XYZ file of C-alpha atoms in Angstrom:
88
model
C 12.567 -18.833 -20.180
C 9.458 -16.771 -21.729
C 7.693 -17.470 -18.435
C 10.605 -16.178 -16.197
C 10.831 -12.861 -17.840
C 6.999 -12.256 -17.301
C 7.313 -13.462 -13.505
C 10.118 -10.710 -12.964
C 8.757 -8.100 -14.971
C 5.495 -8.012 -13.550
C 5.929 -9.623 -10.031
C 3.105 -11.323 -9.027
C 1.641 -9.421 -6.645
C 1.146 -6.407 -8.646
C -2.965 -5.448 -9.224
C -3.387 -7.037 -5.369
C -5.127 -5.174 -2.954
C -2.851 -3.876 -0.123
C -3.870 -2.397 3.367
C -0.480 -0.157 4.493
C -0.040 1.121 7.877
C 2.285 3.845 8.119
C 5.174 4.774 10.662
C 2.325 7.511 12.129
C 0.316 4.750 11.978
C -2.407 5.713 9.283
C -3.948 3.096 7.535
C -4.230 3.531 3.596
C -5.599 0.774 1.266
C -4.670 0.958 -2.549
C -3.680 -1.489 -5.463
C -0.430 -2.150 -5.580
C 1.009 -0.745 -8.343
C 4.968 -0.629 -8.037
C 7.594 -2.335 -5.821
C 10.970 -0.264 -6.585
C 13.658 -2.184 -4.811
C 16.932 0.010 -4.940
C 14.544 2.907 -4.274
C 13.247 1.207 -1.749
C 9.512 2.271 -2.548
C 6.245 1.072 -3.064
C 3.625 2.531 -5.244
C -0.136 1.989 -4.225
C -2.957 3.474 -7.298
C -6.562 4.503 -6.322
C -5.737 4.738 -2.118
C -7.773 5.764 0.536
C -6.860 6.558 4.090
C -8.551 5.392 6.683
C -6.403 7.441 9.376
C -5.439 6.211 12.517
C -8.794 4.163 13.029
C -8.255 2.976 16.864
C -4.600 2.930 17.230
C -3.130 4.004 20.568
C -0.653 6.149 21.266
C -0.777 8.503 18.371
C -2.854 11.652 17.561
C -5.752 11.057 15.755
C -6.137 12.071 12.161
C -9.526 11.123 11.158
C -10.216 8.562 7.858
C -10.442 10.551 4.143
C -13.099 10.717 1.691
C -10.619 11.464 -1.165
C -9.822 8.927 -3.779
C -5.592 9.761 -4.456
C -4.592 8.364 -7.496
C -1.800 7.444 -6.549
C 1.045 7.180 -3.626
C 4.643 6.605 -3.026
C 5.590 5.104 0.277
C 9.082 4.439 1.450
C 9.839 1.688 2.687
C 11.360 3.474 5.857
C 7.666 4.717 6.657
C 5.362 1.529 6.391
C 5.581 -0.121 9.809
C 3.193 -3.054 8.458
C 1.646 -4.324 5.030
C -0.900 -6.367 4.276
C -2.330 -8.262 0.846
C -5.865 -8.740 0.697
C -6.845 -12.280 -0.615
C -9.480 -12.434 -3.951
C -11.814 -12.862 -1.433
C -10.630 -10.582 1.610
């Protein structure tokens, strides 16, 4: 039961590396830091953006030296996400 609460509380994937692509098709890579479900969010801590790297078919905004603390995305404006492996 102990166990169960912990899992749900602090969902595993929390503290994992995530690369986020948004609808404009910017890349950002953070830590994920919140998944809010009825908001339909998720929070990434110390992101960068990479901007649109290569991507066709959308104007180019070039990658970011800035360090953001942290970022909201909804979920309406990620078009993919991806979790790093330990070892990725």
């Amino acid at each position: 039961e102990k166990s169960e609460r912990a899992t749900m509380s602090n969902p595993p994937l929390i503290g994992s590396r995530i690369s986020l692509i948004s609808k404009k098709e910017i890349r950002y890579e953070g830590i994920l830091y919140d998944i809010n479900t009825s908001e339909a969010t998720v929070a990434l801590q110390s992101v960068r953006s990479f901007g649109t790297e290569d991507r066709k078919g959308v104007q180019f905004v070039p990658p970011s030296d800035v360090v953001y603390p942290f970022i909201k995305f909804r979920g309406s404006d990620i078009n993919d996400l991806h979790v790093h492996d330990k070892n990725d």
